[in-house]
CSV table of C-alpha atoms in Angstrom, one decimal:
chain,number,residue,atom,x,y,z
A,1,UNK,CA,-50.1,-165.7,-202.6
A,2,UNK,CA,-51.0,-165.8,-198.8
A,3,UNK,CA,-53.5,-168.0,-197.3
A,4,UNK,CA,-54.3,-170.6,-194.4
A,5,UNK,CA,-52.0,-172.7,-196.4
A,6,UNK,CA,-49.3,-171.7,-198.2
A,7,UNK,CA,-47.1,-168.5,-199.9
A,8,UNK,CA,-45.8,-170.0,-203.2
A,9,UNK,CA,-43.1,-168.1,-204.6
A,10,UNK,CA,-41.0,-167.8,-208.3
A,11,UNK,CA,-37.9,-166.2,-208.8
A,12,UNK,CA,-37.7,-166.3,-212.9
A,13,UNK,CA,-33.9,-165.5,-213.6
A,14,UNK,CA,-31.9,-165.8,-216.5
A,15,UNK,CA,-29.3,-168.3,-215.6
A,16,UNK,CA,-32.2,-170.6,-212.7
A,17,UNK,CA,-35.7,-170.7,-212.1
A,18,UNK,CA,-36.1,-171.0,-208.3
A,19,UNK,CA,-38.8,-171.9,-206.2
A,20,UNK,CA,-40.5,-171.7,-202.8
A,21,UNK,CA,-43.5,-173.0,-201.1
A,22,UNK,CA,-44.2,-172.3,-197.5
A,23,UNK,CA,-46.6,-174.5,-195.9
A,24,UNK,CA,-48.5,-171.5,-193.6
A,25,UNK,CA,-50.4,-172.7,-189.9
A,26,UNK,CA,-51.9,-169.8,-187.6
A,27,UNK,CA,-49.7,-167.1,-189.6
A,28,UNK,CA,-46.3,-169.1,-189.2
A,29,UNK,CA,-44.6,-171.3,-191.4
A,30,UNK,CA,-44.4,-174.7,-190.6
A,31,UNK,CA,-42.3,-176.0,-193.6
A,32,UNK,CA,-40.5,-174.7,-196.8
A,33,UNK,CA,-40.0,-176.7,-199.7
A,34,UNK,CA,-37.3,-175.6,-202.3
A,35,UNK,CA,-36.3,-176.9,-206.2
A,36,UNK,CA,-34.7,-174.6,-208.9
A,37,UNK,CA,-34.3,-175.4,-213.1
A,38,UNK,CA,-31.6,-174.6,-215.5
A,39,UNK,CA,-33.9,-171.3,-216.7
A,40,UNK,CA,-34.6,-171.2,-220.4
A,41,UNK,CA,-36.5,-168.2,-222.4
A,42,UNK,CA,-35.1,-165.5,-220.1
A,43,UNK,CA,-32.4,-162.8,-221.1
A,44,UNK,CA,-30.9,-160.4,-219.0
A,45,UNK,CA,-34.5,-160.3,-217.2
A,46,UNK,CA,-36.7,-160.5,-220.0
A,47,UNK,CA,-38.7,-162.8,-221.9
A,48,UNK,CA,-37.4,-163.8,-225.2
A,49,UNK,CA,-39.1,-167.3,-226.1
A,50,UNK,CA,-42.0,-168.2,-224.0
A,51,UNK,CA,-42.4,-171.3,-224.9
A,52,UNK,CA,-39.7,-172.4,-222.5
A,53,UNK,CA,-40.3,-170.6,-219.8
A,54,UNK,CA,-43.7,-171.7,-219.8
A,55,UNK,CA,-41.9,-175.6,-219.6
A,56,UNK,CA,-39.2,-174.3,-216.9
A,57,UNK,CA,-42.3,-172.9,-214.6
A,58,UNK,CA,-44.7,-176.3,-215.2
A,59,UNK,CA,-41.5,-178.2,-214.3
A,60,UNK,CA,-40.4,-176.6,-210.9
A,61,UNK,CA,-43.7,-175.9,-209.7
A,62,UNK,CA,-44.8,-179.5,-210.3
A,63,UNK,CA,-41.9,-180.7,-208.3
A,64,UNK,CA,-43.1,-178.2,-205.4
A,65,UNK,CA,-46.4,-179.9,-206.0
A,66,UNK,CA,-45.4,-183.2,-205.6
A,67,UNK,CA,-43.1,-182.2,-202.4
A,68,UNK,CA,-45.4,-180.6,-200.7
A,69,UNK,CA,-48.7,-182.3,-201.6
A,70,UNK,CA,-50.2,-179.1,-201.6
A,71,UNK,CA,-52.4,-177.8,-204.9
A,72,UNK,CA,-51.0,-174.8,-205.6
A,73,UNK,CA,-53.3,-172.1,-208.1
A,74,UNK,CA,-51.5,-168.7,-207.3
A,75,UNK,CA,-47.9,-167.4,-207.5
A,76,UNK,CA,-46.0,-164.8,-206.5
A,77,UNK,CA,-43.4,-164.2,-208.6
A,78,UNK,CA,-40.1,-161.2,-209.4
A,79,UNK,CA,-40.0,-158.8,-212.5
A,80,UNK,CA,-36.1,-157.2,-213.1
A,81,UNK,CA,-34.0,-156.3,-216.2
A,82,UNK,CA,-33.8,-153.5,-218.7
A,83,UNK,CA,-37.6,-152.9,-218.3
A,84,UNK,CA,-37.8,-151.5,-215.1
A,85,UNK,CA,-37.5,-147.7,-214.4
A,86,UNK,CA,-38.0,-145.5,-211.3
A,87,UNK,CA,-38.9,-141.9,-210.6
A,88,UNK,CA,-40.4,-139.8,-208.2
A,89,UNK,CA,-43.4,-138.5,-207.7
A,90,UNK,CA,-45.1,-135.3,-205.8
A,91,UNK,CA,-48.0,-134.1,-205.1
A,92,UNK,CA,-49.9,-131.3,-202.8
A,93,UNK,CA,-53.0,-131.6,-201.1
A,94,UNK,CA,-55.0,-128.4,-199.3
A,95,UNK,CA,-56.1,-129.3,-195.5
A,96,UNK,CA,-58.2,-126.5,-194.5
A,97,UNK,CA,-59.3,-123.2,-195.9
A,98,UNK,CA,-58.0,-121.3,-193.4
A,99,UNK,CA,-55.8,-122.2,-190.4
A,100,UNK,CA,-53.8,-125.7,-189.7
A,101,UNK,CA,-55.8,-128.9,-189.3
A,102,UNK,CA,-53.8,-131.9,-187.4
A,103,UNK,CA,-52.7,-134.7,-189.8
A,104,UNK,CA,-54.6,-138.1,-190.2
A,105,UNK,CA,-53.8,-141.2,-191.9
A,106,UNK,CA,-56.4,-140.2,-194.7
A,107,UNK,CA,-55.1,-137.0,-195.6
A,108,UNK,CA,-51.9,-139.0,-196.0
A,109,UNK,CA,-53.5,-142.1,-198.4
A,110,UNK,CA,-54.9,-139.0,-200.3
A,111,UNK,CA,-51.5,-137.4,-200.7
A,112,UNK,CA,-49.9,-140.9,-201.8
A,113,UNK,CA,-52.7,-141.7,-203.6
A,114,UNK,CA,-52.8,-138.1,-205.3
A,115,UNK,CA,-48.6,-138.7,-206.1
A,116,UNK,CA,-49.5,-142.1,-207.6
A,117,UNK,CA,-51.9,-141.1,-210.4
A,118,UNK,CA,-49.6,-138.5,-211.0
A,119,UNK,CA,-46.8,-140.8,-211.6
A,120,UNK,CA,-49.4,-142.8,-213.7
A,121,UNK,CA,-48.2,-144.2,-217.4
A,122,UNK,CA,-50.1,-146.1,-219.9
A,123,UNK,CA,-47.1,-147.7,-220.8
A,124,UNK,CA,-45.6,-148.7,-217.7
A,125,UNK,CA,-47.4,-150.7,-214.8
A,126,UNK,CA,-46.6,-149.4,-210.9
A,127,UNK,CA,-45.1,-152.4,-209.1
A,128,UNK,CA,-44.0,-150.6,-206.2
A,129,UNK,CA,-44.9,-147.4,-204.2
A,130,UNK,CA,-43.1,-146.4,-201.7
A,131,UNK,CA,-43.3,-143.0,-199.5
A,132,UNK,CA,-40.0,-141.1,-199.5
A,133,UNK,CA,-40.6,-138.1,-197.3
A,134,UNK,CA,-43.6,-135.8,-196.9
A,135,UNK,CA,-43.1,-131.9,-196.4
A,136,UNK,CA,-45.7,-129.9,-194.3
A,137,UNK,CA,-45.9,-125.8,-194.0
A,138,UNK,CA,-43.3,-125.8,-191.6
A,139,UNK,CA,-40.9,-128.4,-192.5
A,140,UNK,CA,-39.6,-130.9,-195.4
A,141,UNK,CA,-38.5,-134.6,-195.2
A,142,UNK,CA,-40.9,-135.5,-192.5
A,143,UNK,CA,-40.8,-139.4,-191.9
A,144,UNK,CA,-44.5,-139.5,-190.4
A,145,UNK,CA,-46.6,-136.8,-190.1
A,146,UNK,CA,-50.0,-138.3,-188.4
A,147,UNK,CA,-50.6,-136.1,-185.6
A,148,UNK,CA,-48.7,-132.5,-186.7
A,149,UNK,CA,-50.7,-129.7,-187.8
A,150,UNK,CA,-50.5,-128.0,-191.1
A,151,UNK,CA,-52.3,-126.1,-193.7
A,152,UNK,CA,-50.9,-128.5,-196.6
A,153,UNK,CA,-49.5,-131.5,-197.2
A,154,UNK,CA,-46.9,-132.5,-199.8
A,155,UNK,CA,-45.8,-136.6,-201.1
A,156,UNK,CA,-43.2,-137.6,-202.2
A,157,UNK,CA,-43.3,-141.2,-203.6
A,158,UNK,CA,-40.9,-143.4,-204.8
A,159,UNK,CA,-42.0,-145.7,-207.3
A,160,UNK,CA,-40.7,-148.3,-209.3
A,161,UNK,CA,-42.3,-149.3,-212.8
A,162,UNK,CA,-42.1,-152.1,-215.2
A,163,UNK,CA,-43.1,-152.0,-218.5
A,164,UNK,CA,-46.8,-152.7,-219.1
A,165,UNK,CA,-46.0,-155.4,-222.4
A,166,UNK,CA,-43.7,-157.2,-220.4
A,167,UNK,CA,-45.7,-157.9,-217.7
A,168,UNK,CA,-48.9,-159.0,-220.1
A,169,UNK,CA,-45.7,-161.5,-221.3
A,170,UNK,CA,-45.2,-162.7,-218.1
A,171,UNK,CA,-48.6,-163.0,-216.4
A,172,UNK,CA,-49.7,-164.8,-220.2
A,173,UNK,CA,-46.6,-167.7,-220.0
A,174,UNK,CA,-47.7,-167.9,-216.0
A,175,UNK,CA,-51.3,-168.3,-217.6
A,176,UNK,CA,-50.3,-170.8,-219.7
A,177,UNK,CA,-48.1,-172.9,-217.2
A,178,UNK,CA,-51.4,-173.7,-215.2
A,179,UNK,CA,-50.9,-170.9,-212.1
A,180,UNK,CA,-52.2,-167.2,-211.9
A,181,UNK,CA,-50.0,-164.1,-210.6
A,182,UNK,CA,-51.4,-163.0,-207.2
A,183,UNK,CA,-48.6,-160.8,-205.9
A,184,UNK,CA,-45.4,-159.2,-207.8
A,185,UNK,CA,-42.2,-157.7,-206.9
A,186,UNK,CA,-38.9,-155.8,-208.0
A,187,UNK,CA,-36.1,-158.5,-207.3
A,188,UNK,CA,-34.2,-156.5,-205.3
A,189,UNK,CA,-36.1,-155.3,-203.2
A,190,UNK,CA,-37.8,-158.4,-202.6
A,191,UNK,CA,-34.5,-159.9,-201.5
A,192,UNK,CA,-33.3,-157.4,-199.3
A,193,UNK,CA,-36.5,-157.6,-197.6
A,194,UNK,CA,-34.7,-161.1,-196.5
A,195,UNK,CA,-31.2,-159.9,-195.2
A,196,UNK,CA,-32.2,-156.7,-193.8
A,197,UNK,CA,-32.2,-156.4,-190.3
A,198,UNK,CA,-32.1,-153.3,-187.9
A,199,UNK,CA,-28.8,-152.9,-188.2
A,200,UNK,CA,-28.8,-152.2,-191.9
A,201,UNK,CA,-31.8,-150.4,-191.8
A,202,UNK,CA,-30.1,-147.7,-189.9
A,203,UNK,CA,-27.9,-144.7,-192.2
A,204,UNK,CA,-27.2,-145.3,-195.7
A,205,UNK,CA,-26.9,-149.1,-197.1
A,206,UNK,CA,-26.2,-150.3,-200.6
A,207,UNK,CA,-27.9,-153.5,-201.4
A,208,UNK,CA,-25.8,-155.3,-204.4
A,209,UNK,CA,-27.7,-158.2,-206.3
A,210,UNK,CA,-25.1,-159.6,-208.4
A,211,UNK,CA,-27.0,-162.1,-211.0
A,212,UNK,CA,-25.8,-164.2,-214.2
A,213,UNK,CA,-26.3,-161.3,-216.2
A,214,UNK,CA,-27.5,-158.6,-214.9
A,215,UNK,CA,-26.5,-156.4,-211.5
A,216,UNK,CA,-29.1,-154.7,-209.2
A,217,UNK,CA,-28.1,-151.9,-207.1
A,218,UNK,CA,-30.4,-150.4,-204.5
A,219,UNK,CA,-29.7,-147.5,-202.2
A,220,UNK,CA,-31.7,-147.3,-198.9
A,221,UNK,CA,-31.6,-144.5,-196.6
A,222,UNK,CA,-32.4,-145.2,-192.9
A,223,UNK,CA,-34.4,-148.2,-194.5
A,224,UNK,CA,-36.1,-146.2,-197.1
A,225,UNK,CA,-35.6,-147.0,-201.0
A,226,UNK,CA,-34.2,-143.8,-202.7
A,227,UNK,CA,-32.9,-145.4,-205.9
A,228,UNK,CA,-32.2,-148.2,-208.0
A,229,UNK,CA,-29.9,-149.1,-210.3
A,230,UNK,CA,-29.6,-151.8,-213.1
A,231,UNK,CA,-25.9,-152.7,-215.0
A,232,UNK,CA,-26.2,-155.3,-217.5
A,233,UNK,CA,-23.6,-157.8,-215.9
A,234,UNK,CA,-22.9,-160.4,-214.0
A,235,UNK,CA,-21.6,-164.1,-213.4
A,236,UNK,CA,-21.8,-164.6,-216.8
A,237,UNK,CA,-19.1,-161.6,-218.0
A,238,UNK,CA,-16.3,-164.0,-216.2
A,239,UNK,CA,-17.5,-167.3,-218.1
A,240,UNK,CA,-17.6,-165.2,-221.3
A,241,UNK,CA,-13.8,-164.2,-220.5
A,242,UNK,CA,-12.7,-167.6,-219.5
A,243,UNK,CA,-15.0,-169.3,-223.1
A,244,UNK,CA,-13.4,-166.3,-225.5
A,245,UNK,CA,-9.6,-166.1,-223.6
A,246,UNK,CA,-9.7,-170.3,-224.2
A,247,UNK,CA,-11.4,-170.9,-227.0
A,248,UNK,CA,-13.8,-173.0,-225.7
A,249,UNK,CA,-17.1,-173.4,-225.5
A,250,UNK,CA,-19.8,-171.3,-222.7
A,251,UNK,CA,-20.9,-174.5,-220.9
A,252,UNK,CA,-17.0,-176.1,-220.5
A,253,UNK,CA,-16.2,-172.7,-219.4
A,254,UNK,CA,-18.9,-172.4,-216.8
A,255,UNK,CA,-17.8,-176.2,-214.9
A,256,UNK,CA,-14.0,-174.3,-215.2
A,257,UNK,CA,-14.6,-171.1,-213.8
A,258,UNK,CA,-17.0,-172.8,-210.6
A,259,UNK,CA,-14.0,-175.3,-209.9
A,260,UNK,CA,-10.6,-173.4,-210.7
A,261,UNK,CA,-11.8,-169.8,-210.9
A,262,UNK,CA,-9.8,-168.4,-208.0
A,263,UNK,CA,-10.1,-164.6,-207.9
A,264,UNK,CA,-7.1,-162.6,-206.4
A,265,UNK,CA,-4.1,-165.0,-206.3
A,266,UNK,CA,-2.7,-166.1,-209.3
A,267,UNK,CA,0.5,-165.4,-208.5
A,268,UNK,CA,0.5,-168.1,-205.4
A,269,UNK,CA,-0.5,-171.1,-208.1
A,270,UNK,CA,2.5,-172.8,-209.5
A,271,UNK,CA,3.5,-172.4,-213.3
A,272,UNK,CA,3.5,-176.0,-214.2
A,273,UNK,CA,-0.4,-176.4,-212.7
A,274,UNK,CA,-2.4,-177.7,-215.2
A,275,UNK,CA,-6.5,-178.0,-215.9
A,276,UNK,CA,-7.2,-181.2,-218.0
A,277,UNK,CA,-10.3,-180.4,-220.4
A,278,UNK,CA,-12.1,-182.3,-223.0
A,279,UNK,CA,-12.5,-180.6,-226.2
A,280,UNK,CA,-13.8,-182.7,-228.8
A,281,UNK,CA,-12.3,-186.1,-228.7
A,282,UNK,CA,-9.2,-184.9,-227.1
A,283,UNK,CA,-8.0,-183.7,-223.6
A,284,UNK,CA,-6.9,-180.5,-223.6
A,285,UNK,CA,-3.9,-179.0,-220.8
A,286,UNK,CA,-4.9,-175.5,-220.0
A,287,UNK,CA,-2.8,-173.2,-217.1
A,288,UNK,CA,-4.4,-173.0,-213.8
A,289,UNK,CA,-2.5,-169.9,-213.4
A,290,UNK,CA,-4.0,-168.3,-216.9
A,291,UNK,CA,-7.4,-169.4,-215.7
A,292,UNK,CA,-7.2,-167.3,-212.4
A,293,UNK,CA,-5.4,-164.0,-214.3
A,294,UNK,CA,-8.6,-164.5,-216.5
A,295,UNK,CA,-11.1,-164.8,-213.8
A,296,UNK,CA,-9.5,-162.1,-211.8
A,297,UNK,CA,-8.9,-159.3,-214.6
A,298,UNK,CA,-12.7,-159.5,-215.0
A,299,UNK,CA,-14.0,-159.7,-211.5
A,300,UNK,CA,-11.7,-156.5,-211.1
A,301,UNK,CA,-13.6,-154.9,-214.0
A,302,UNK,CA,-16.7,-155.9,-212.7
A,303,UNK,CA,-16.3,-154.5,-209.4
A,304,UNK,CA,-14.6,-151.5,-210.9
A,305,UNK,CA,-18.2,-150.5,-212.9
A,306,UNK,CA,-19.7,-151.7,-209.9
A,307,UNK,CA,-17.8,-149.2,-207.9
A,308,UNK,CA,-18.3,-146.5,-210.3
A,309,UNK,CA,-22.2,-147.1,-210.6
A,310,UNK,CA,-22.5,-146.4,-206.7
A,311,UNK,CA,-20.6,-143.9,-206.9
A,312,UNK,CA,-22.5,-141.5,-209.4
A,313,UNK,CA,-26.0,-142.4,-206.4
A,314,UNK,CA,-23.6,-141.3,-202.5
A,315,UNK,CA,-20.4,-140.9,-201.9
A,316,UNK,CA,-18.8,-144.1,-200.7
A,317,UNK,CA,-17.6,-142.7,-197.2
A,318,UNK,CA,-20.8,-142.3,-196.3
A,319,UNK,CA,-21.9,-145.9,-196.5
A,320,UNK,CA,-23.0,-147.6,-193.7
A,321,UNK,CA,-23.7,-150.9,-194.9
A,322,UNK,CA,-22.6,-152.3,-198.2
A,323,UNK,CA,-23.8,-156.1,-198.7
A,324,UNK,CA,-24.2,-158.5,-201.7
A,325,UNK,CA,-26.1,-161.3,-203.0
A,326,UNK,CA,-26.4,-163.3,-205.7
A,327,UNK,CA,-24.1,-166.6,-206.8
A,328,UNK,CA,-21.6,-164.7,-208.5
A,329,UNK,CA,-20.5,-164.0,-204.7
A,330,UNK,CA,-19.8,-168.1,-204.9
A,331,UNK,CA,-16.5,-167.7,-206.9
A,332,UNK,CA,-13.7,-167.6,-204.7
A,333,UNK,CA,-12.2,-164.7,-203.9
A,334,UNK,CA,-15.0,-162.3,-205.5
A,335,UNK,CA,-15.7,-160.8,-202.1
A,336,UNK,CA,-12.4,-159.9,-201.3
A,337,UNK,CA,-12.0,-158.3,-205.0
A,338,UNK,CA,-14.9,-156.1,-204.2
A,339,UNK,CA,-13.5,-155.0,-201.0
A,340,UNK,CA,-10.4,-154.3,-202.1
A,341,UNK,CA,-12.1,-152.6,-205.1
A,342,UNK,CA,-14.5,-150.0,-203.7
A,343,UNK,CA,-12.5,-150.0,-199.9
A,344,UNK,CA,-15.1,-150.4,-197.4
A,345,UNK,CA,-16.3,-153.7,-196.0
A,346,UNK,CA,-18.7,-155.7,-197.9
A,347,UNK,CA,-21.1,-158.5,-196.1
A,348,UNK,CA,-22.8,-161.2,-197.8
A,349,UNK,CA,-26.1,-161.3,-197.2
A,350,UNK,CA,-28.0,-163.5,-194.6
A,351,UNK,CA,-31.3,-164.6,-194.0
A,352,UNK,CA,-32.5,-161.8,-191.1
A,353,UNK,CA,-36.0,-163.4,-190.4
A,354,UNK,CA,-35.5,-166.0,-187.8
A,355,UNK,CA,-39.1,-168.2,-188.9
A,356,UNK,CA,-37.1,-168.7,-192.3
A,357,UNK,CA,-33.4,-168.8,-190.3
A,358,UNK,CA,-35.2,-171.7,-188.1
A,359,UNK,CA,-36.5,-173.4,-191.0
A,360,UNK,CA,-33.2,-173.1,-192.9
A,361,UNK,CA,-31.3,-175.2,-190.7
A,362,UNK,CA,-33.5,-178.0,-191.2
A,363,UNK,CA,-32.6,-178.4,-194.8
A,364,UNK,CA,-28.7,-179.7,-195.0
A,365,UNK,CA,-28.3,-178.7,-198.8
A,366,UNK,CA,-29.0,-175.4,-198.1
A,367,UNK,CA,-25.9,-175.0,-196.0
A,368,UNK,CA,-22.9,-172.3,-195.9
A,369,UNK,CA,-24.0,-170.1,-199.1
A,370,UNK,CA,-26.2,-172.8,-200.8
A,371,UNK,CA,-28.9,-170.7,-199.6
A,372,UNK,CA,-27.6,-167.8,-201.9
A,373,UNK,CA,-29.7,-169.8,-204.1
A,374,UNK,CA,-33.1,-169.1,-203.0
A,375,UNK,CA,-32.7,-166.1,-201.6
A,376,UNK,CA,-35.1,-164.1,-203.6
A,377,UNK,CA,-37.6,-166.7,-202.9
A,378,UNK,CA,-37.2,-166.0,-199.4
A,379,UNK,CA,-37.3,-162.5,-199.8
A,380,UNK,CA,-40.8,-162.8,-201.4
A,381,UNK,CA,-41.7,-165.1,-198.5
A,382,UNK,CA,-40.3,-162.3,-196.3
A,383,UNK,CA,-42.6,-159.7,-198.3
A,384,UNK,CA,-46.1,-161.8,-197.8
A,385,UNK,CA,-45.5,-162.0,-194.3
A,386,UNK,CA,-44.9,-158.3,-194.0
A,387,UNK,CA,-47.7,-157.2,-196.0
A,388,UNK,CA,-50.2,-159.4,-194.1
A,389,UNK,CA,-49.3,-158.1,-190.9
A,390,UNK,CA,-49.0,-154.7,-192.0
A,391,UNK,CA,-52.3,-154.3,-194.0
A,392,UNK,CA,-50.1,-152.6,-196.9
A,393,UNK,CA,-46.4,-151.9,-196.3
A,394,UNK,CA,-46.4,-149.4,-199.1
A,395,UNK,CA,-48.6,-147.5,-199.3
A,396,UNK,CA,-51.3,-146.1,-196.4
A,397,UNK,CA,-55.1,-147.1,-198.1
A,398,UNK,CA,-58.3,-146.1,-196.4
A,399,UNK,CA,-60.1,-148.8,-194.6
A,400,UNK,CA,-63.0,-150.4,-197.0
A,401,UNK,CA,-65.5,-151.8,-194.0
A,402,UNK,CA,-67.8,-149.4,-193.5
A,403,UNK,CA,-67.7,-149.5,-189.7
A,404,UNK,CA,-63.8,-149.0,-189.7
A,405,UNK,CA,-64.4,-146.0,-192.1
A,406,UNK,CA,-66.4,-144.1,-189.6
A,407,UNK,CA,-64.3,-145.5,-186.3
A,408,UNK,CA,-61.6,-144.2,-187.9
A,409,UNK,CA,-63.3,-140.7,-188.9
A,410,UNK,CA,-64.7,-140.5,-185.4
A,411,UNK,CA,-61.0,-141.0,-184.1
A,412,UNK,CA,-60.1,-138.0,-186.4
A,413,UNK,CA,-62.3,-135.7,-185.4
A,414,UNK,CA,-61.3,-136.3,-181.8
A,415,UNK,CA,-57.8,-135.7,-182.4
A,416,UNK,CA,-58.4,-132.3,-184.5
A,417,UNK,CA,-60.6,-131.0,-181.7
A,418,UNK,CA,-59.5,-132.2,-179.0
């Protein structure tokens, strides 16, 4: 939620709960205040017991509270996982009865808006709209029409949905934490919103949120969204490997694979290298090297589905831009996997708004890729700030004062006639 205050933002994942507050002066932030929990309640991006997550949010957020000194009421917080979906949506409005008329912003909110309730579920809740292309008499895959003349006009949205039940679940365990929802997004698109600058908003980019357990993929096209993608794994497929291949247990095989799980060169660690590892009462000696064959075999499969995911969405010589988030990124070696995997360069994503960039520096434990962290958050941060500047960035509305109604009617006519 924006105000003269403060933008408080949740990122509810499966593996951490993280958390942001910006403290807001004049439209700029002044300070951001960070803290994270081990999440509990959340698989693969949905809510299976909400009694904990309702103790994971009270937890962080009271920490933000106490940090910041602020009171904080309203949230705005991230929906992924297995219940979202995405389609398109068309619709075709008349603009005069005879002849061409020239283009205004309303005839395109009533197109979009037209599109919308078409694309309209009672099962499924619209979290995102976002204008693809519009088509006029003459032409198709217009950008921006305001200002041509046509007899018709034809939207095409893009819209993203989650599933109506699983937001009631989450705005319920938000109720019952002590906060209220105010603003919601899709993850991924909230973090690229963070790492997207010009340069990636030029041609086609693949966006590649790489979580604990599941994978978002996002394909923009000259800085639209055309398509989305969700794969059910993660970070958590290579401690799954590394727990199963040692027979030992998820949490012992988490601390391994963050401190020995080198990716890509098992072959330079000596034979006689050896892990020390408690199980039970007793130490345990397990191979370095068998730890990084492990670790590697299924980052390779990872990237490989990856790879074939983005593949079945554009042809991978005509990427522009590949770049990933998430912590998985943090094993070593992983990026080099993926680029040797899919062969084109891969960037890691980096904070692209220079009010957070600024701020960043200030904060010491958020150095090198700590940030990787909180990048959703920022994301979101990213998104308030967008959407307070630009009225709505996704979708055109009609001005509600009455005054700006009929300036903007007068303006209208003037251009039609004149």
């Amino acid at each position: 939620m924006l105000n003269n205050s403060y933008i408080c933002v949740v990122d509810i994942g499966s593996n951490k709960i993280a958390a942001a507050l910006a403290q807001i002066k004049k439209w700029r932030i002044e300070h951001i205040y960070f803290d994270t929990v081990v999440s509990s309640g959340v698989k693969e991006g949905v809510i299976v017991d909400a009694l904990e997550l309702v103790t994971c949010l009270g937890k962080v957020l009271k920490s933000l509270r106490a940090k910041s000194g602020l009171k904080i009421k309203f949230i705005h917080t991230n929906f992924s996982g297995r219940d979202i979906s995405t389609r398109h949506s068309h619709a075709i409005i008349p603009l005069a009865e005879r002849g061409n008329k020239v283009i205004t912003s309303t005839d395109i909110a009533n197109a979009n808006e037209q599109a919308r309730i078409l694309g309209s579920s009672l099962e499924e809740e619209i979290i995102h709209v976002i204008p693809s292309s519009y088509t006029i008499d003459s032409k198709s895959n217009v950008i921006n029409p305001v200002g041509l003349y046509s007899h018709r006009l034809e939207a095409d949205l893009f819209l993203v949905y989650a599933k109506l039940s699983s937001l009631q679940s989450l705005s319920r365990a938000v109720a019952q934490a002590g906060y209220e929802i105010k603003n919601l997004s899709f993850s991924g698109l909230a973090t690229s919103r963070a790492v997207f600058g010009k340069e990636e908003k030029k041609g086609t980019s693949v966006f590649c949120d790489a979580g604990s357990d599941i994978t978002e993929l996002l394909i923009f096209k000259d800085g639209l969204l055309q398509d989305i993608q969700i794969l059910p794994l993660g970070g958590s497929n290579l401690t799954l490997q590394l727990s199963e291949g040692l027979k030992i247990n998820y949490e012992l095989a988490e601390d391994i694979k963050r401190s020995y799980g080198v990716i890509g060169d098992a072959d330079t660690i000596p034979e006689d290298k050896e892990i020390l590892v408690k199980k039970d009462e007793f130490y345990k000696p397990i191979k370095h090297k068998q730890v990084a064959q492990m670790a590697t075999n299924s980052a390779r499969l990872i990237c490989t589905q990856i790879k074939e995911a983005v593949e079945q969405k554009v042809a991978l010589h005509e990427i522009d831009n590949f770049i990933m988030a998430g912590k998985t990124l943090l094993s070593d070696g992983f990026i080099e996997m993926m680029e040797s995997v899919i062969g084109i360069p891969v960037e890691i994503g980096r904070i692209n708004n220079p009010q957070i960039a600024l701020l960043l520096k200030e904060h010491s434990d958020l150095s090198g890729q700590k940030y990787l962290t909180y990048l959703t958050c920022l994301g979101m941060i990213c998104e308030e700030m967008e959407n307070k500047v630009a009225g709505s960035a996704s979708l055109v509305k009609p001005a509600q004062n009455l005054l700006i109604k009929l300036t903007n009617r007068f303006k209208e006519v003037y251009q039609e006639y004149f």
